[in-house]
Structure formats: C-alpha cells, structure tokens
Amino acid sequence: AHEMAGLGNWDYAAAHAQHPAAETYDNLKPELEKRGAAPFEAELDALVEQIIEKKTAAQIGQAYDAVIAKIDAAHGVIEAGKRTSPSFVMASAMAILKLAASEYAIGVVNGKIVNLQEYQDAHGFISVADQMIAALDKTLPGMPEITAGLAKLKTAWAPSAGMDSMVTPESDMLGAISRIELKAGKIR
C-alpha cells in the first residue's frame, strides 16, 4: 500500500492498505491478546484513512511507521531466541512466500495478469520474505541458492504492468518458490 501510494496508484494503495484489516487482523487479534501484545487495529485504520484521503507522503509515511512500530512490538513478545533463530525466520519467510504463490496464481493465468491487485499482493509478500531472509547469516546451508532464487522472483515484478499484461507465467513463479523451499529445508 505504501509503495502504491508512492507511485500515485491511489485506488490500489487503498485496496492494499485495507487487506491486513479485512483479511488478517481478525484472525490475528486473539493471538495478540493471548500473548499480551498490544493491538494495532487503530494504527491500521489510520493508515487506510491517510491513503484513502490521499494525504501527503510524509503523513502516509508517519502512519505507516506507526503500524510497523506496533507490528515490531508485537513481534517482540516472541521469545528472542526463537524469534531470531534461522529456522524460525526461514519458516516464517516460507509461509509468506507460499502466500505470494497463492496470490500470484490468482492474479496471473497463463502468464497474463487477470487480477492486478493479487499480482501486486504477491510482490508485496515476496518483498517481505526477502527482507526477512536477507537478515540471515549468508553462510547457512543453501543460502546462495535461496538468495539467487529470491533475486529471480523479484525480477518477475513489473511495476508498470496492468491488467492483461504478459508477465512471468505462474508455473515459473511457483517453481521458483518450490526450489527456494527445498533449499530452505536445510536451515535448522
């Protein structure tokens, strides 16, 4: 959402900003409560409002930073040893990459974008997983292949792509994620 707003794609930015609240937050809320993590629904709603109202980049950035700070704080309630362990980070990143694969398969059929929002969602998930994996020790087993696979996934993203654009076929994307998953299984 933040990236789409920065590109001036306000309709897609608003749709993407609403996804966490609409698709995920209700399922996450009981888990936050169970672990004693502070809720961040108000910050999510504020970000959505900033984007819908087409506020300045600084205002949107401030709202985005507030959401990220709350998410980071919630992440902080996970025991530090577990939260930073390579196996936990990689398992979390792989879960996100699987979401990316699912979104991509909805957004792209036979190499043609049929749902631009889902195509863009896949890109967002890939970016988050890439950030998580980038923080891992580069000498872990399979990391060269994993980072190369992620680099290939990122090149599949075309920011200017629109509906009906031809892009990387979904079978190639799913195959690349599967290859990353095979290498990720070596990380303990």
Backbone as a ProteinNet text record, in pm:
[ID]
protein_1_A
[PRIMARY]
AHEMAGLGNWDYAAAHAQHPAAETYDNLKPELEKRGAAPFEAELDALVEQIIEKKTAAQIGQAYDAVIAKIDAAHGVIEAGKRTSPSFVMASAMAILKLAASEYAIGVVNGKIVNLQEYQDAHGFISVADQMIAALDKTLPGMPEITAGLAKLKTAWAPSAGMDSMVTPESDMLGAISRIELKAGKIR
[TERTIARY]
82.8	0	87	187.4	277.4	346.3	392.8	459.4	362.9	241.8	142.4	107.7	94.5	66.2	181.3	303.7	420.9	424.9	367.3	361.1	239.6	154.1	33.7	-80.9	-70.4	-177.2	-272.5	-352.1	-432.8	-536.7	-601.3	-704.4	-642.8	-531	-465	-404.1	-352.1	-296.4	-403.9	-521	-630.7	-672.6	-682.7	-721.8	-618.3	-490	-384.2	-378.8	-401.8	-399.2	-510.6	-621.4	-734.9	-718.9	-630.1	-613.2	-580.1	-479.7	-448.3	-568.2	-639.6	-754.7	-866.3	-890.1	-1002.3	-973.6	-849.4	-819.8	-744.2	-674.9	-583.8	-606.9	-634.7	-631.2	-727.5	-847.9	-943.8	-892.1	-819.8	-760.4	-640.5	-570.8	-451.4	-484.3	-594.2	-631.2	-630.9	-694.2	-690.5	-549.4	-465.6	-327	-249	-274.5	-209.8	-251.4	-382	-433.9	-375.6	-370.8	-320.6	-174.1	-98.9	43.8	73.8	-31.6	-11.9	48.3	33.6	84.9	-22.1	23.3	-69.6	-137.3	-266	-334.5	-283.7	-305.6	-266.2	-372.9	-496.4	-607.8	-627.1	-614.9	-633	-528	-405	-299.1	-322.7	-370.4	-404.7	-514.6	-617.7	-729	-681.4	-590.8	-538.9	-460.2	-382.9	-308.2	-403.1	-504.4	-603.1	-666	-703.4	-765.1	-670	-543.4	-444.9	-436	-438.2	-426.7	-555	-668.7	-796.5	-811.7	-767.2	-778.1	-664.2	-576.1	-463.8	-380.5	-343.4	-261.4	-120.6	-40.7	96.3	179.4	289.8	380.6	429.7	454.9	501.2	395.1	269	160.4	140.1	142.5	128.2	247.7	366.1	485.8	479.7	427.1	413.4	313.6	201	100.7	157.1	230.2	293	393.2	475.7	574.6	507.7	392.4	319.5	271.3	223	179.8	299.2	407.9	527.1	580.8	578.7	626.2	540.8	409.3	320.8	342.3	361.4	387.9	521.2	621.7	751	738.3	658.8	637.8	567.9	469.3	400.2	497.4	581.9	683.4	778.3	800.4	891.2	845.2	717.1	671.1	709.6	753.6	804.1	942	967.2	1094.6	1209.8	1306.8	1413.6	1490.1	1522	1596.5	1521.5	1392.1	1309.9	1294	1261.3	1232.3	1347.7	1469.8	1586.4	1652.7	1599.5	1662.1	1643	1746.1	1735.5	1617.3	1590.1	1479.7	1345.1	1326.3	1200.9	1184.8	1291.5	1286.1	1257.7	1326.9	1307.2	1167.9	1119.7	984.3	881.1	901.3	809.1	815.4	936.2	953.3	892	906.4	848.2	696	638.9	493.1	448.1	524.5	491.4	509.4	615.4	634.5	523.1	471.3	358.7	233.7	216.1	105.9	127.1	251.9	283.8	247.5	281.4	249.8	99.9	26.1	-119.6	-177.8	-130.6	-179.3	-142.2	-20.1	24.9	-59.9	-90.7	-170.9	-312.8	-362	-493.1	-480.5	-370.4	-353.3	-304.7	-238.9	-178.7	-223.8	-278	-320.3	-257.5	-185.2	-115.3	-25.4	39.6	132.6	67.8	-62.1	-135.6	-200.6	-183.6	-244.2	-395.9	-465.9	-612	-669.6	-584.4	-625.4	-503.1	-498.7	-381.4	-353.5	-457.1	-438.4	-369.3	-409	-346	-202.2	-177.4	-40.9	46.4	-6	67.9	85.4	-15.9	-3.3	112.8	124	232.8	367.6	380.9	504.8	532.6	431	448.3	494.7	434.5	474.9	618.7	655.3	792	890.5	857.1	945	965.1	857.9	868.7	953.5	927.4	1006.1	1153.3	1180.1	1317.3	1386.6	1317.7	1375.8	1408.1	1319.4	1342.6	1464.4	1472.1	1580.6	1713	1709.1	1831.5	1900.1	1824.2	1881.5	1952.8	1939	2001.2	2148.2	2221.9	2362.8	2377.4	2459.2	2475.8	2549.6	2607.8	2681.8	2595.8	2469.8	2380.3	2365.6	2340.8	2324.9	2215.4	2248.5	2151.1	2128.5	2190.9	2163.2	2198.8	2310	2336.9	2223.7	2173.8	2065.5	1934.8	1911.1	1789.2	1791.1	1903.2	1909.5	1904.3	1963.5	1954.5	1810.2	1741.2	1600.6	1513.1	1539.4	1463.9	1491	1616.3	1650.2	1572.6	1560.3	1484.2	1335.6	1281.6	1141.4	1117.2	1210	1192.3	1196.7	1270.4	1276	1146.4	1064.2	936	835.9	860.3	769.7	789.8	682.1	684.9	593.2	650.2	566.2	467.4	500.7	411.7	308.7	312.2	219.2	75.4	-11.3	-153.9	-232.3	-361.7	-447.1	-413.4	-414.1	-387.8	-242	-153.2	-10.4	41.6	137	203.3	322.1	329.1	433.9	486.2	573.2	626.5	510.9	508	399.5	396.1	277.4	260.9	335.2	347	419.8	567.4	625	764.2	778	682.6	685.4	671.3	575.2	553.8	674.6	734.3	853.6	970.2	988.3	1097.1	1076.7	954.1	925.7	947.1	909.2	932.3	1080.5	1161.7	1306.3	1365.4	1315.8	1360.6	1322.1	1201.4	1153.5	1241.7	1283.2	1371.2	1502.2	1559.8	1685.3	1662.4	1548.2	1518.6	1505.6	1467.4	1451.7	1582.1	1695.8	1826.5	1861.3	1788.3	1822.6	1756.4	1837.8	1790.3	1821.5
-118.9	0	124.9	122.3	236.6	261.9	153.9	165.5	215	160.8	203.5	351.2	396.4	538.6	623.7	576.6	648.8	660	561.2	563.5	640.9	685.7	758.9	669.4	539.9	445.2	435.7	539.7	555.2	446.2	404.4	300.4	169.1	131.5	8.5	25.2	143	167.9	149	203.2	190	44.1	-25.4	-166.8	-248.5	-224	-298.2	-262.2	-137.3	-94.3	-161.2	-188.9	-249.5	-400.6	-462.5	-608.2	-659.2	-601.5	-657.6	-654.3	-544.8	-534.2	-629.2	-636.8	-716.2	-866.1	-905.5	-1047.1	-1114.2	-1037.9	-1099.6	-1060.4	-935	-884.8	-957.3	-987.4	-1055.8	-1191.5	-1261.7	-1390	-1370.4	-1261.1	-1232.4	-1178.9	-1108.9	-1041.5	-1133.8	-1251.7	-1338.6	-1384.7	-1402.7	-1443.2	-1331	-1207.7	-1093.5	-1086.3	-1100.9	-1095.2	-1207.9	-1327.8	-1444.3	-1424.7	-1354.8	-1335.8	-1203.2	-1124.7	-998.1	-889.1	-901.2	-799.6	-692.8	-571	-459.5	-471.1	-438.7	-439	-323.5	-336.6	-227.3	-198	-234.8	-210.1	-60.8	20.3	165.6	222.8	174	222.7	177.7	55.7	9.1	96.2	121.2	204	345	399.2	533.8	537.2	433.3	425.8	420.2	336.5	326.7	463.4	532.2	665.2	763.3	762	852.4	827.4	700.8	666.1	699.4	664.7	694.1	844.3	922	1067.9	1130.6	1045.9	1090.1	1197.4	1167.2	1260	1265.9	1353.8	1370.5	1245.6	1235.8	1123.2	1120.7	1237.6	1244.4	1193.2	1229.5	1184.4	1033.4	984	839.7	766.7	820.7	759.8	752.6	857.1	858.2	751.2	739.4	638.2	497.9	480.5	351.6	314.6	410.3	385.3	346.7	406.7	373.4	228.2	184.1	44.1	-49.3	-18.4	-103.8	-109.8	1.8	2.4	-90.2	-88.5	-176	-322.9	-350	-487.3	-534.9	-449	-485.3	-512.6	-432.5	-454.1	-588.2	-620.4	-749.5	-863.4	-845.8	-945.4	-963.6	-857	-859.9	-946.1	-982.8	-1068.6	-1214.7	-1247.9	-1383.2	-1392	-1499.6	-1517.2	-1492.5	-1411.8	-1364	-1476.9	-1581.5	-1692.2	-1757.1	-1771.6	-1830.5	-1732.4	-1607.3	-1503.5	-1482	-1498.6	-1472.3	-1598.9	-1715	-1838.6	-1852.2	-1897.7	-1913.4	-2000.9	-2107.1	-2195	-2124.1	-2044.9	-1971.4	-1864.5	-1789.2	-1683.7	-1744.7	-1852.8	-1914.6	-1975.2	-2039.9	-2096.6	-1985.8	-1873.9	-1760.7	-1704.2	-1688.1	-1635.4	-1730	-1860.2	-1956.8	-1951.4	-1930.9	-1917.2	-1796.6	-1690.5	-1569.5	-1594.3	-1665.3	-1697.1	-1786	-1875	-1958.4	-1872.5	-1771.1	-1676.9	-1603.5	-1566.2	-1499.4	-1588.8	-1716	-1810	-1818.8	-1825.3	-1832.9	-1707.1	-1591.5	-1464.9	-1454.5	-1494.3	-1487.3	-1577.2	-1696.5	-1790.8	-1739	-1656.2	-1593.3	-1476.9	-1403.7	-1283.4	-1306.4	-1419.3	-1446.2	-1582.7	-1585.5	-1710.5	-1717.2	-1825.1	-1843.7	-1725.2	-1669.3	-1559.6	-1424.1	-1415.2	-1290.1	-1244	-1116.1	-1063.3	-1057.5	-1128.5	-1129.3	-1061.4	-1041.3	-971.8	-894.9	-767	-685.1	-673.6	-664.5	-649.8	-772.5	-891.4	-1012.9	-1025.3	-984.4	-981.5	-889.6	-773.1	-678.2	-731.4	-798.2	-859	-957.8	-1038.4	-1136.4	-1065.4	-955.7	-877.5	-830	-782.1	-736.1	-847.2	-964.6	-1078.3	-1120.7	-1120	-1155.9	-1056.4	-929.1	-826.8	-846.9	-878.4	-900.5	-1024.1	-1132	-1254.2	-1228.4	-1153.3	-1120.7	-1043.2	-947.8	-871.1	-962.6	-1054.9	-1147.5	-1235.8	-1290.2	-1380.8	-1305.8	-1180.7	-1100.7	-1081.3	-1091.1	-1073	-1198.5	-1308.9	-1433.7	-1440	-1523.9	-1547.7	-1605.9	-1543.1	-1584.5	-1717.6	-1765.7	-1892.6	-2012.8	-1990.2	-2102.3	-2191.6	-2320.9	-2412.8	-2365.8	-2364.2	-2331.1	-2182.8	-2096.3	-1952.6	-1893.8	-1932.1	-1875.2	-1905	-2027.3	-2064.9	-1994.9	-1979.8	-1912.6	-1766.5	-1697.5	-1555.9	-1537.5	-1629.7	-1622.6	-1643.4	-1737.3	-1761.6	-1641.5	-1578	-1457	-1344.3	-1331.2	-1227.7	-1250.8	-1377.2	-1409.6	-1376	-1406.9	-1374.4	-1224.3	-1146.4	-1001.1	-943.9	-1008	-957.3	-984.9	-1072.4	-1103.3	-989.8	-901.1	-791.1	-678.3	-634.4	-521.9	-412.8	-307.3	-204	-137.8	-133.1	-66.5	-161.7	-288.4	-386.8	-352.1	-375.1	-353.1	-478.1	-467.2	-579.8	-625.3	-755	-820.2	-814.5	-756.5	-757	-899.8	-929	-1058.5	-1046.6	-1138.7	-1138.9	-1281.3	-1301.5	-1434.8	-1532.2	-1642.5	-1739.4	-1790.1	-1817.5	-1861.5	-1991	-2077.8	-2203.3	-2175.3	-2074.7	-2037.7	-1981.4	-1899.9	-1840	-1948.6	-2038	-2145	-2238.4	-2265.3	-2348.9	-2284.6	-2154.8	-2083.5	-2086.5	-2068.7	-2072.6	-2214.9	-2314.8	-2453.7	-2483.7	-2432.6	-2454.4	-2386.5	-2268.2	-2199.6	-2282.6	-2335.6	-2415.7	-2539.1	-2602.3	-2719.6	-2682.8	-2570.5	-2527	-2479.6	-2417	-2364.4	-2475.7	-2593.7	-2706.6	-2748.7	-2704	-2738.1	-2649.6	-2542.2	-2446.8	-2489.3	-2510.8	-2555.8	-2454.1
0	0	0	85.1	96.8	-36.8	-101.3	-231.3	-339.2	-339.6	-438.6	-422	-298.4	-272.7	-325.2	-302.1	-350.5	-501.6	-568.4	-714.7	-766.5	-673.5	-712.8	-756.5	-731.4	-765.2	-646.2	-627.5	-506.3	-488.1	-595.2	-580.6	-532.2	-592.2	-549.3	-410.8	-382.4	-249	-142.4	-166.7	-69.2	-54.7	-165.3	-159.7	-82.8	-109.7	-41	107.1	138	278.3	357.8	292.6	361.8	379.5	304.1	312.4	451.7	521.2	653.4	748.3	747.9	837.7	793.8	664.9	614.3	613.5	582.6	561	674.6	756.1	851	995.6	1019.8	1157	1250.6	1206.2	1294.3	1340.5	1253.7	1292.1	1384.8	1367.9	1446.2	1585.5	1596.1	1720.9	1843.6	1839.1	1957.4	1993.1	1891.6	1916.7	1983.9	1942.9	2007.8	2154.2	2178.3	2315.3	2400.5	2344.9	2417.9	2459.9	2377	2404.6	2475.6	2502.1	2571.4	2484.9	2353.7	2261.7	2241	2226.9	2207	2070.3	2064	1935.2	1847	1717.3	1628	1522.9	1553.9	1462.5	1436.9	1540.9	1524.7	1429.8	1440.8	1352.7	1207.8	1190.9	1055.9	995.2	1074.9	1026.6	991.3	1073.3	1046.4	915.2	890.5	765	646.6	656	547.8	521.4	626.4	610.4	543.5	582.8	521.4	370.9	333.3	191.5	117.2	173.4	107.6	85	183.2	173.4	92.8	38.1	-45.8	24.2	144.7	223.5	165.5	219.1	169.9	200.2	128.3	151	295.6	351.6	490.9	587.1	564.4	651.7	639.7	517.3	495.8	555.8	536.9	594.2	745.7	808.2	953.7	999.1	928.4	962.8	938.8	831.5	800.8	910.1	948	1052.9	1184.5	1213.7	1337.1	1333.9	1218.6	1204.6	1221.4	1152.9	1159.6	1302.5	1372.9	1512.4	1598.8	1578.9	1656.6	1619	1491.5	1447.8	1506.3	1501.5	1559.3	1709	1778.3	1921.5	1946.6	1863.2	1876.2	1849.4	1750.6	1717.9	1835.2	1908.2	2022.1	2138	2142.9	2252.8	2230.7	2111.8	2086.5	2152	2221.6	2290.9	2192.5	2236.3	2148.3	2080.7	2152.6	2092.7	1978.2	1995.6	1889.5	1773.9	1807.4	1707.8	1612	1660.7	1576.5	1522.7	1559.3	1511.6	1361.1	1290.6	1145.8	1103.6	1178.1	1137.4	1150.4	1256	1274.1	1165.9	1142.5	1040.7	903.9	870.8	739	727.3	831.9	826.8	808.6	876.5	862.4	721	669.8	534.2	431	451.9	358	362.4	479.8	488.9	407.1	413.1	336.6	187.1	149.7	7.1	-45.9	36.5	-6.8	-28.5	56.1	32.1	-100.3	-125.4	-252.2	-370.9	-360.2	-468.2	-490	-381.9	-391.1	-456.2	-412.6	-469.2	-617.3	-650	-788.7	-878.3	-828.3	-906.6	-930.5	-840.9	-860.8	-958.6	-947.8	-1028	-1168.7	-1193.6	-1324.5	-1373.3	-1493.8	-1556.3	-1695.2	-1719.4	-1847	-1880.6	-1776.8	-1797.4	-1820	-1801.2	-1824.8	-1694.8	-1662.2	-1540.5	-1558.1	-1470.5	-1472.7	-1348	-1248.2	-1126.1	-1077.3	-1109.4	-1081.8	-931.9	-853.8	-709.7	-650.3	-692.4	-640.2	-689.6	-812.6	-866.4	-781.6	-749.2	-665.8	-523.5	-470.3	-336.9	-334.4	-438.5	-445.6	-435.6	-505	-499.8	-357.1	-289.4	-151.8	-60.7	-73.2	9.5	-20.8	-148	-185.4	-124.7	-126.8	-69.6	80.1	150.8	295.3	324.6	252.9	273.3	242.2	138.1	101.6	213.5	272.7	384.3	502.3	531.2	642.4	615.1	496.4	461.1	451.5	407.4	395.9	530.6	638.8	772.8	823.4	753.2	797.1	757.4	828.3	801.6	660.6	580.7	440.5	426.3	536.3	528	565.1	595.7	625.9	503.2	524	410.5	314.4	186.6	83.3	60.7	142.4	129.6	-7.1	-69.8	-203	-302.6	-298.6	-389.5	-351.8	-222.2	-176	-218.5	-196.3	-232.4	-384.1	-458.8	-605.2	-650.3	-585.8	-619.7	-588.3	-476.8	-441.7	-540.7	-581.6	-680	-809.5	-847.3	-968.4	-949.8	-832.4	-805.5	-815.5	-761.8	-762.2	-903.2	-994.2	-1131.5	-1207	-1152.7	-1218.2	-1201.9	-1105.9	-1077.4	-1178	-1239.6	-1333.3	-1278.5	-1217.1	-1154.7	-1249.8	-1377.3	-1472.6	-1533.2	-1493.4	-1550.6	-1514.6	-1609.2	-1587.7	-1623.1	-1612.1	-1648.8	-1790	-1808.4	-1936.5	-1980.8	-1899.3	-1933	-1925.5	-2009.6	-2005.2	-1909.9	-1815.2	-1713.6	-1698.1	-1601.4	-1574.6	-1552.4	-1624.7	-1605.2	-1460.5	-1413.4	-1274.8	-1246.8	-1346.3	-1324.8	-1295.1	-1359.2	-1332.6	-1191.3	-1150.9	-1018	-910.9	-929.1	-832.1	-825.4	-939.9	-943.3	-869.6	-887.7	-819.7	-668.4	-623	-479.2	-426.2	-502.4	-460.4	-447.4	-539.7	-532.6	-408.6	-376.4	-255	-132.6	-133.3	-20.1	1.4	-107	-94.6	-26.2	-63.7	-3.6	139.9	164.9	298.6	401.1	356.5	447	512.6	458.9	515.7	635.6	652.5	758.1	888.9	988.2	1120	1224.6
[MASK]
++++++++++++++++++++++++++++++++++++++++++++++++++++++++++++++++++++++++++++++++++++++++++++++++++++++++++++++++++++++++++++++++++++++++++++++++++++++++++++++++++++++++++++++++++++++++++++

